[in-house]
Structure formats: C-alpha cells, structure tokens
Coordinates of C-alpha atoms and ligand atoms in Angstrom, one line a residue:
M14 CA -21.3 -6.9 231.2
A15 CA -23.4 -4.2 229.6
G16 CA -22.8 -3.7 225.9
A17 CA -24.2 -4.5 222.5
G18 CA -25.5 -7.9 223.7
T19 CA -27.4 -6.6 226.7
V20 CA -31.1 -7.1 226.3
A21 CA -33.0 -3.9 226.8
G22 CA -35.4 -4.0 229.6
A23 CA -34.5 -7.5 230.8
G24 CA -35.1 -7.7 234.5
S25 CA -35.8 -4.0 234.7
G26 CA -38.4 -2.8 237.2
P27 CA -38.5 -3.2 240.9
G28 CA -38.0 -6.7 242.2
A29 CA -37.7 -8.2 238.7
E30 CA -35.0 -10.9 238.5
V31 CA -33.1 -11.6 235.4
P32 CA -33.4 -15.3 234.6
A33 CA -30.1 -17.2 234.5
V34 CA -30.9 -18.4 231.0
Q35 CA -33.5 -17.6 228.5
L36 CA -33.9 -19.1 225.0
D37 CA -36.3 -17.5 222.6
H38 CA -37.3 -19.5 219.5
V39 CA -33.9 -20.9 219.0
V40 CA -33.3 -22.8 215.7
R41 CA -30.1 -24.7 214.8
R42 CA -30.1 -26.6 211.5
F43 CA -27.6 -29.0 210.1
N44 CA -28.0 -29.5 206.3
D45 CA -31.5 -28.1 206.5
R46 CA -32.4 -30.6 209.2
P47 CA -33.3 -28.9 212.5
A48 CA -31.3 -30.1 215.5
L49 CA -33.0 -27.4 217.6
D50 CA -36.5 -26.5 216.2
D51 CA -37.9 -23.4 217.8
I52 CA -36.7 -23.9 221.4
S53 CA -37.9 -21.5 224.1
L54 CA -37.1 -22.0 227.7
T55 CA -36.2 -20.1 230.9
L56 CA -34.0 -21.2 233.7
G57 CA -34.7 -19.2 236.9
R58 CA -31.9 -18.4 239.3
G59 CA -31.2 -21.3 241.7
E60 CA -33.3 -23.7 239.8
I61 CA -32.3 -27.3 239.0
V62 CA -33.8 -28.3 235.7
G63 CA -33.5 -31.7 234.1
L64 CA -33.2 -31.8 230.3
I65 CA -34.0 -35.3 229.2
G66 CA -34.1 -36.8 225.7
R67 CA -33.0 -39.8 223.7
S68 CA -29.8 -39.9 221.7
G69 CA -30.0 -37.5 218.8
A70 CA -32.7 -35.4 220.4
G71 CA -30.5 -32.3 220.3
K72 CA -29.1 -32.1 223.8
S73 CA -25.5 -31.6 222.8
T74 CA -26.5 -29.0 220.3
L75 CA -28.4 -27.1 223.0
I76 CA -25.4 -27.2 225.3
R77 CA -23.1 -25.8 222.6
C78 CA -25.6 -23.0 221.9
L79 CA -25.8 -22.3 225.6
N80 CA -22.0 -22.0 226.1
G81 CA -21.5 -20.1 222.9
L82 CA -19.5 -22.9 221.1
D83 CA -22.2 -22.9 218.4
R84 CA -24.6 -20.3 217.2
P85 CA -28.3 -20.7 216.3
Q86 CA -29.5 -19.6 212.9
A87 CA -32.5 -17.9 214.5
G88 CA -33.6 -17.0 218.0
R89 CA -31.8 -15.6 221.0
V90 CA -29.7 -17.2 223.7
V91 CA -29.7 -14.9 226.7
I92 CA -27.4 -15.6 229.6
D93 CA -28.0 -13.4 232.7
G94 CA -29.6 -10.7 230.5
T95 CA -26.9 -10.8 227.8
D96 CA -27.9 -12.0 224.3
I97 CA -24.9 -14.1 223.4
S98 CA -26.1 -15.2 219.9
T99 CA -24.6 -12.1 218.3
L100 CA -21.5 -11.5 220.5
S101 CA -18.0 -11.6 219.1
E102 CA -15.7 -14.4 220.3
Q103 CA -13.9 -11.9 222.5
A104 CA -17.1 -10.5 224.1
L105 CA -18.2 -14.1 224.7
N106 CA -15.3 -15.0 227.0
P107 CA -16.5 -13.3 230.1
V108 CA -20.0 -14.8 229.6
R109 CA -18.4 -18.3 229.1
R110 CA -16.6 -18.0 232.4
R111 CA -20.0 -17.7 234.1
I112 CA -20.9 -21.2 232.8
G113 CA -19.3 -24.2 234.5
M114 CA -19.5 -27.6 232.9
I115 CA -19.1 -31.2 234.1
F116 CA -18.8 -34.1 231.8
Q117 CA -19.5 -37.8 231.7
H118 CA -15.8 -38.6 231.4
F119 CA -14.7 -35.9 233.7
N120 CA -12.2 -34.3 231.2
L121 CA -9.4 -33.8 233.8
L122 CA -5.8 -33.3 232.7
S123 CA -4.0 -36.4 233.6
A124 CA -0.5 -34.8 233.8
K125 CA -1.7 -32.2 236.3
T126 CA -2.4 -32.7 240.0
V127 CA -5.9 -32.4 241.4
A128 CA -5.0 -28.9 242.7
E129 CA -3.6 -27.8 239.3
N130 CA -6.8 -29.1 237.6
V131 CA -9.1 -27.1 239.8
A132 CA -6.8 -24.1 239.6
L133 CA -6.8 -24.1 235.8
P134 CA -9.8 -21.9 235.1
L135 CA -8.6 -19.4 237.7
K136 CA -5.1 -19.3 236.1
I137 CA -6.8 -18.6 232.7
A138 CA -8.8 -15.8 234.3
G139 CA -5.6 -14.3 235.6
V140 CA -6.1 -14.9 239.3
A141 CA -2.9 -14.5 241.3
R142 CA -1.2 -17.6 242.6
A143 CA -1.8 -17.1 246.3
A144 CA -5.5 -16.3 245.8
R145 CA -5.8 -19.2 243.4
M146 CA -4.3 -21.7 245.9
K147 CA -6.6 -20.4 248.7
R148 CA -9.7 -20.8 246.5
V149 CA -8.6 -24.3 245.3
M150 CA -8.3 -25.5 248.9
E151 CA -11.8 -24.1 249.7
L152 CA -13.2 -25.9 246.7
L153 CA -11.5 -29.2 247.6
D154 CA -12.9 -28.8 251.1
L155 CA -16.4 -28.2 249.6
V156 CA -16.2 -31.4 247.6
G157 CA -14.7 -33.4 250.5
L158 CA -11.3 -34.1 248.8
A159 CA -8.9 -31.7 250.6
D160 CA -6.5 -34.6 251.2
K161 CA -6.1 -35.3 247.4
A162 CA -4.7 -31.9 246.4
N163 CA -1.4 -33.4 245.3
A164 CA -2.8 -36.6 243.8
Y165 CA -3.1 -37.2 240.0
P166 CA -6.4 -38.1 238.4
A167 CA -5.3 -41.7 237.7
Q168 CA -5.1 -42.3 241.5
L169 CA -8.8 -41.4 242.0
S170 CA -12.0 -43.3 241.7
G171 CA -14.7 -42.2 239.2
G172 CA -16.7 -40.5 241.9
Q173 CA -13.6 -38.7 243.2
K174 CA -12.8 -37.6 239.6
Q175 CA -16.3 -36.1 239.2
R176 CA -15.9 -34.3 242.5
I177 CA -12.8 -32.7 241.2
G178 CA -14.7 -31.9 238.0
I179 CA -17.3 -30.1 240.1
A180 CA -14.7 -28.2 242.1
R181 CA -13.0 -27.1 238.8
A182 CA -16.4 -26.0 237.4
L183 CA -17.2 -24.0 240.5
A184 CA -13.8 -22.3 240.6
P185 CA -14.8 -19.2 238.6
E186 CA -18.1 -18.8 240.7
P187 CA -20.3 -19.6 237.8
L188 CA -23.9 -18.5 237.4
L189 CA -24.9 -21.7 235.6
L190 CA -23.6 -25.3 235.8
L191 CA -24.2 -27.5 232.8
S192 CA -24.1 -31.1 233.7
D193 CA -23.6 -33.2 230.6
E194 CA -24.4 -36.8 231.5
A195 CA -22.2 -36.3 234.5
T196 CA -23.3 -39.4 236.3
S197 CA -23.8 -41.7 233.3
A198 CA -20.4 -43.4 233.8
L199 CA -20.8 -43.9 237.6
D200 CA -22.4 -46.8 239.6
P201 CA -25.7 -46.1 241.4
E202 CA -24.1 -45.5 244.8
T203 CA -21.6 -43.0 243.4
T204 CA -24.3 -41.4 241.3
Q205 CA -26.2 -40.8 244.5
Q206 CA -23.3 -39.2 246.2
I207 CA -22.6 -36.9 243.3
L208 CA -26.3 -35.9 243.1
T209 CA -26.3 -35.1 246.8
L210 CA -23.2 -32.9 246.3
L211 CA -24.9 -31.1 243.5
K212 CA -28.0 -30.5 245.6
D213 CA -25.8 -29.1 248.4
V214 CA -24.0 -26.8 246.0
N215 CA -27.3 -25.6 244.6
R216 CA -28.6 -24.8 248.1
Q217 CA -25.4 -23.3 249.4
L218 CA -24.4 -21.2 246.4
G219 CA -27.8 -20.6 244.8
L220 CA -26.3 -22.0 241.6
T221 CA -28.6 -22.7 238.6
I222 CA -28.0 -26.2 237.3
L223 CA -29.1 -27.7 234.0
M224 CA -28.8 -31.5 234.2
I225 CA -28.7 -33.0 230.7
T226 CA -29.3 -36.7 230.9
H227 CA -31.0 -39.7 229.3
E228 CA -31.8 -41.1 232.8
M229 CA -35.1 -40.1 234.3
E230 CA -33.9 -41.4 237.6
V231 CA -31.3 -38.7 237.9
V232 CA -34.0 -36.1 237.2
R233 CA -36.3 -37.7 239.8
Q234 CA -33.6 -37.4 242.4
I235 CA -32.5 -33.9 241.9
A236 CA -34.4 -31.7 239.5
H237 CA -37.2 -29.2 240.4
R238 CA -38.5 -29.2 236.9
V239 CA -38.0 -31.3 233.8
L240 CA -37.9 -30.6 230.1
V241 CA -38.3 -33.4 227.6
L242 CA -36.5 -32.9 224.3
D243 CA -37.5 -34.9 221.2
A244 CA -36.3 -34.3 217.6
G245 CA -35.2 -30.8 218.5
R246 CA -38.4 -29.7 220.2
I247 CA -39.5 -29.5 223.8
V248 CA -42.4 -31.9 223.8
E249 CA -43.2 -31.8 227.5
E250 CA -42.3 -29.8 230.6
G251 CA -43.4 -29.3 234.2
P252 CA -42.6 -30.2 237.8
V253 CA -40.9 -33.5 238.0
A254 CA -43.6 -35.2 240.1
K255 CA -46.3 -34.1 237.7
V256 CA -44.5 -35.3 234.6
L257 CA -43.7 -38.6 236.4
A258 CA -47.3 -39.0 237.5
S259 CA -48.8 -38.3 234.1
P260 CA -46.5 -38.2 231.1
Q261 CA -48.3 -36.7 228.1
T262 CA -46.1 -38.0 225.2
D263 CA -44.8 -41.3 224.0
T264 CA -41.3 -40.0 224.3
T265 CA -41.7 -39.2 227.9
R266 CA -43.4 -42.5 228.6
S267 CA -40.6 -44.4 227.0
L268 CA -38.0 -42.4 228.9
L269 CA -39.9 -43.2 232.1
R270 CA -40.0 -46.9 231.5
G271 CA -39.3 -48.6 234.8
L272 CA -40.2 -45.6 236.9
S273 CA -43.9 -45.5 236.2
P274 CA -46.1 -48.5 237.1
V275 CA -47.6 -50.3 234.2
L276 CA -50.2 -53.0 234.4
P277 CA -48.7 -56.5 234.6
A278 CA -49.4 -58.6 231.5
D279 CA -51.8 -61.0 233.2
L280 CA -54.1 -58.2 234.3
L281 CA -53.8 -56.4 230.9
A282 CA -54.9 -59.6 229.2
Q283 CA -58.1 -59.7 231.2
I284 CA -59.3 -56.2 230.1
A285 CA -62.3 -56.3 227.8
P286 CA -64.9 -53.9 226.4
E287 CA -67.5 -55.4 228.6
G288 CA -67.3 -57.2 232.0
D289 CA -68.2 -57.2 235.7
Q290 CA -66.3 -54.2 236.9
A291 CA -64.9 -51.0 235.4
L292 CA -61.1 -50.6 235.6
I293 CA -59.8 -47.1 235.8
R294 CA -56.3 -45.6 235.9
V295 CA -55.8 -42.6 238.1
D296 CA -52.7 -40.4 238.1
V297 CA -52.1 -38.3 241.2
Y298 CA -49.5 -35.8 242.2
G299 CA -48.8 -33.3 244.9
P300 CA -51.2 -32.6 247.7
D301 CA -54.0 -34.4 245.8
A302 CA -52.1 -37.7 246.0
R303 CA -53.0 -38.1 249.6
R304 CA -56.7 -37.2 249.4
P305 CA -59.2 -39.9 250.5
L306 CA -60.0 -40.8 246.9
L307 CA -61.3 -44.3 247.5
A308 CA -63.9 -43.3 250.0
G309 CA -65.4 -40.8 247.5
V310 CA -65.5 -43.5 244.8
E311 CA -67.2 -46.0 247.2
A312 CA -69.8 -43.4 248.1
I313 CA -70.9 -43.2 244.5
T314 CA -70.7 -46.9 243.5
G315 CA -71.9 -48.4 246.8
Q316 CA -69.1 -50.9 246.4
P317 CA -65.5 -51.0 247.8
A318 CA -63.0 -50.0 245.1
R319 CA -60.0 -52.4 244.8
L320 CA -56.5 -51.3 244.2
L321 CA -55.3 -53.8 241.6
H322 CA -51.9 -52.3 240.9
G323 CA -49.8 -49.2 241.3
G324 CA -49.1 -47.0 244.3
L325 CA -47.5 -43.8 245.5
N326 CA -43.9 -42.8 245.1
D327 CA -42.0 -39.7 246.1
V328 CA -40.0 -37.0 244.3
Q329 CA -38.0 -35.0 246.8
G330 CA -40.8 -35.1 249.3
E331 CA -43.6 -34.6 246.8
P332 CA -45.9 -37.6 246.3
Y333 CA -46.9 -38.9 242.9
G334 CA -48.4 -42.1 241.8
R335 CA -50.5 -44.1 239.5
L336 CA -53.4 -46.3 240.7
F337 CA -55.3 -49.0 238.8
L338 CA -58.7 -49.4 240.5
A339 CA -61.5 -51.9 239.9
L340 CA -64.7 -50.1 240.8
G341 CA -66.8 -53.1 241.9
T342 CA -69.5 -52.2 239.4
A343 CA -70.0 -52.0 235.6
D344 CA -72.8 -49.5 235.8
K345 CA -72.1 -46.8 233.1
D346 CA -73.9 -44.0 235.0
K347 CA -71.9 -44.7 238.2
L348 CA -68.7 -44.9 236.2
A349 CA -69.4 -41.5 234.6
A350 CA -70.1 -40.1 238.1
V351 CA -66.8 -41.5 239.4
V352 CA -64.9 -40.0 236.5
A353 CA -66.6 -36.6 237.0
K354 CA -65.8 -36.7 240.7
L355 CA -62.2 -37.7 240.3
K356 CA -61.3 -35.5 237.4
P357 CA -60.8 -32.3 239.3
E358 CA -59.0 -34.1 242.1
T359 CA -56.4 -36.0 240.0
T360 CA -53.8 -35.3 237.3
A361 CA -55.4 -37.7 234.9
I362 CA -58.0 -40.4 234.8
E363 CA -58.7 -43.0 232.1
V364 CA -61.3 -45.8 231.8
L365 CA -59.3 -48.7 230.6
G366 CA -62.2 -51.2 230.2
Y367 CA -63.8 -53.9 232.2
V368 CA -62.4 -56.9 234.2
P369 CA -64.0 -60.0 235.7
A370 CA -65.1 -59.8 239.3
N371 CA -62.5 -62.3 240.4
V372 CA -59.6 -60.6 238.8
Ligands
ADP7 P1 -28.0 -35.6 221.5 O1 -27.0 -34.8 222.2 O2 -29.4 -35.4 222.1 O3 -27.7 -37.0 221.2 P2 -27.2 -33.9 219.2 O4 -27.4 -32.5 219.6 O5 -25.9 -34.5 219.2 O6 -28.2 -34.9 220.0 O7 -27.8 -34.1 217.7 C1 -29.1 -33.7 217.3 C2 -29.2 -33.9 215.8 O8 -28.3 -33.0 215.1 C3 -28.8 -35.2 215.3 O9 -29.7 -35.6 214.3 C4 -27.4 -35.1 214.8 O10 -27.1 -36.0 213.8 C5 -27.4 -33.7 214.3 N1 -26.1 -33.0 214.4 C6 -25.5 -32.6 215.6 N2 -24.3 -32.0 215.3 C7 -24.1 -32.1 214.0 C8 -23.1 -31.6 213.1 N3 -22.0 -31.0 213.6 N4 -23.3 -31.8 211.8 C9 -24.4 -32.4 211.3 N5 -25.4 -32.9 212.1 C10 -25.3 -32.7 213.4

C-alpha cells in the first residue's frame, strides 16, 4: 500500500508498530460549524476503544472520515500508516477494504441468503467462488451460525442478523472494525452475546475495534479505553475503569448516569457547611481500589469511618468505585490530614460538607 499517501517515517525503526488508526488535528465543518473540531487520537493494534457521545456529538462524521466517505478540511486521517485524507477515490478502495463495519440495523440484503450476504465483500474483491464459499463457511462457523447458510435474513433473530453482519465485516480480514451502535437495537441478553463474540474476535484475530455508542454500559463491558466526544471535541479519555471511577466532565457524568453511584436524595439533603462529621467522596480505581483505606483514615481521626453510600464495581476484572464516607469527626485539621493521606492513594477525593452524627 506504499504510495503518495504513505506517511514517511510512520512506524519506522526497530520494533515500532504502526497504529491501526491515527487522527491528527482533524477538522470537519458544515456551514462553518465544526462537527469535528481538532480531533487527534490513536488506536493501537488489537485495542478495543469505546467512542461515546450524545446525539450530534460528531460520531457519524468521525466514522465517515475514518472510512473515507467524507474528507476533513484540515488534519490527517492515517490508516495503517497511509494518510487517506488526500487519496483519490480509486486509491482509497484497498484501504476501505481493510475497514469492516457493523451497523445498528444490520444492513443485510434481504433478497440474498446468509451465505451470499457474507460472501458479498469477497465477490467485490474478486475472490474466486470456491475460495469464497470456503471462507464463508469458516466465518459462519466463527459466529456460530453454520446451519443458517441458506436462510434469508428475515428468518433470523436480531442477534443472529448481527452475527451475520459481523461475519460479513470480517470476510475481507479487516485491520479495523467500526461498530456503529451495533447493539443499540438488541435486548440486553443478545447485546451481551454480541459483545462476547466481539471480544472473542478481538482476541483471536488481534482485530482493532472502535465501538461507537451512546451506551456507557457497552463500553464498560468490552472496551479497554474510552474516548468521550462532545460538540466535535474529545473532552475526556482514559482507561474505562478510571473514567468510570472519576469522570472529569459534565458530559461524561451525564453519559454515566446509572453506572456511577450518586448520593440518595435524603442523604444529600442533610449535607450542610457545618455539622458533626465531615462527609467525603472518594473515587478509586485499579489496584488502589482494594487498599485498606478505612484503617488509614481511622488512624488519623481516632474514629471509625462509616461508609454511607457507594461501593466497588468491576470493569473486565479491574475494580473501580466511589465511596461516600462519614469521618466520625468535624475537626478541620484531621480532615485536612485525611485528605492529604488519601489524595495519592485515590483517583479523586472531595469534601462534600458535614452531616449529623446520626445520619
Ligand atoms: P452524531 O453521530 O454523534 O449524532 P453527527 O456526526 O451526525 O453526530 O453530527 C455532528 C454535527 O454535524 C451535528 O451538529 C450535525 O447537525 C452536523 N452535520 C452532520 N452531517 C452534516 C451534513 N451533511 N450537513 C450539515 N450538517 C451536518
């Protein structure tokens, strides 16, 4: 794929690995309003990255710039070392074939059988019939639907249709799989099965996956890393457990609603600027989440700390959590000492105010 679009020096040098995708300062405006406003990101090979954002954030525009259906006015879109932002339509085709896509509404051809749907990208790429059929059967096996080769999409459930969509996307052995709200039309159990399949495919094939979704739960279950898009900008990014433990922006907090514990209204109503006991919020993630935090607090205050709300959760084996602790004292010096002690051991800590002793 060398040529005019190849980025000089990308991945050169011993052991250097060319990222699957790299965006450098990408700008796409519509009528002078930026839909993508200086986006830079890198997707490493074999990574599963969640891209989350509300409607209108710029997710579809980003997808179109990634698969070459749209071109940015500024910046570079580099796929496997090739800058596609300047390629001709014809030069784009081989790069496009390296990008598989799955969609919310599956986009299967209803007049074609399952096998014909999966075979389509191979047919377009000029793969001979016998080789095509062999590959189709391997792919149907991979997605657990070998017995449906001759069925038509209308005879399949939503989950089965998406499995076929995945098989079709994998047919040309892509480098990158773009998943555009691929589980948004599925029930929770089917969503789970599709996410498990995608995780398996990621592990078995080392495929890079970009999961575009408005559902943080999907990201929690599958992604290694999350990017939060808002009004065309990436406003937050990091390991999923870290972002879940301690979201830094209002956009992320609102997307996380329901996944991150918030104080119940009755407790919230009792927080005042003065009171019997300080109330702190502690966000923890990773190995720090299981440290003996409470014993350290008690050693400073001389009082047992009480967990009023919150707890630990888990992202793919990595703990994260948010704890609301009443410290058993209102002493300002002790409070400052607790904050100083916990700060390096936690992701975030905030003094929320004071609550009555009997809260
Ligand atoms: P999302 O997929 O996150 O819902 P989009 O990428 O569809 O967001 O849209 C981002 C912004 O760009 C929106 O304000 C939208 O109105 C605008 N936009 C997207 N496509 C076009 C277009 N073809 N013409 C004009 N405005 C567009």
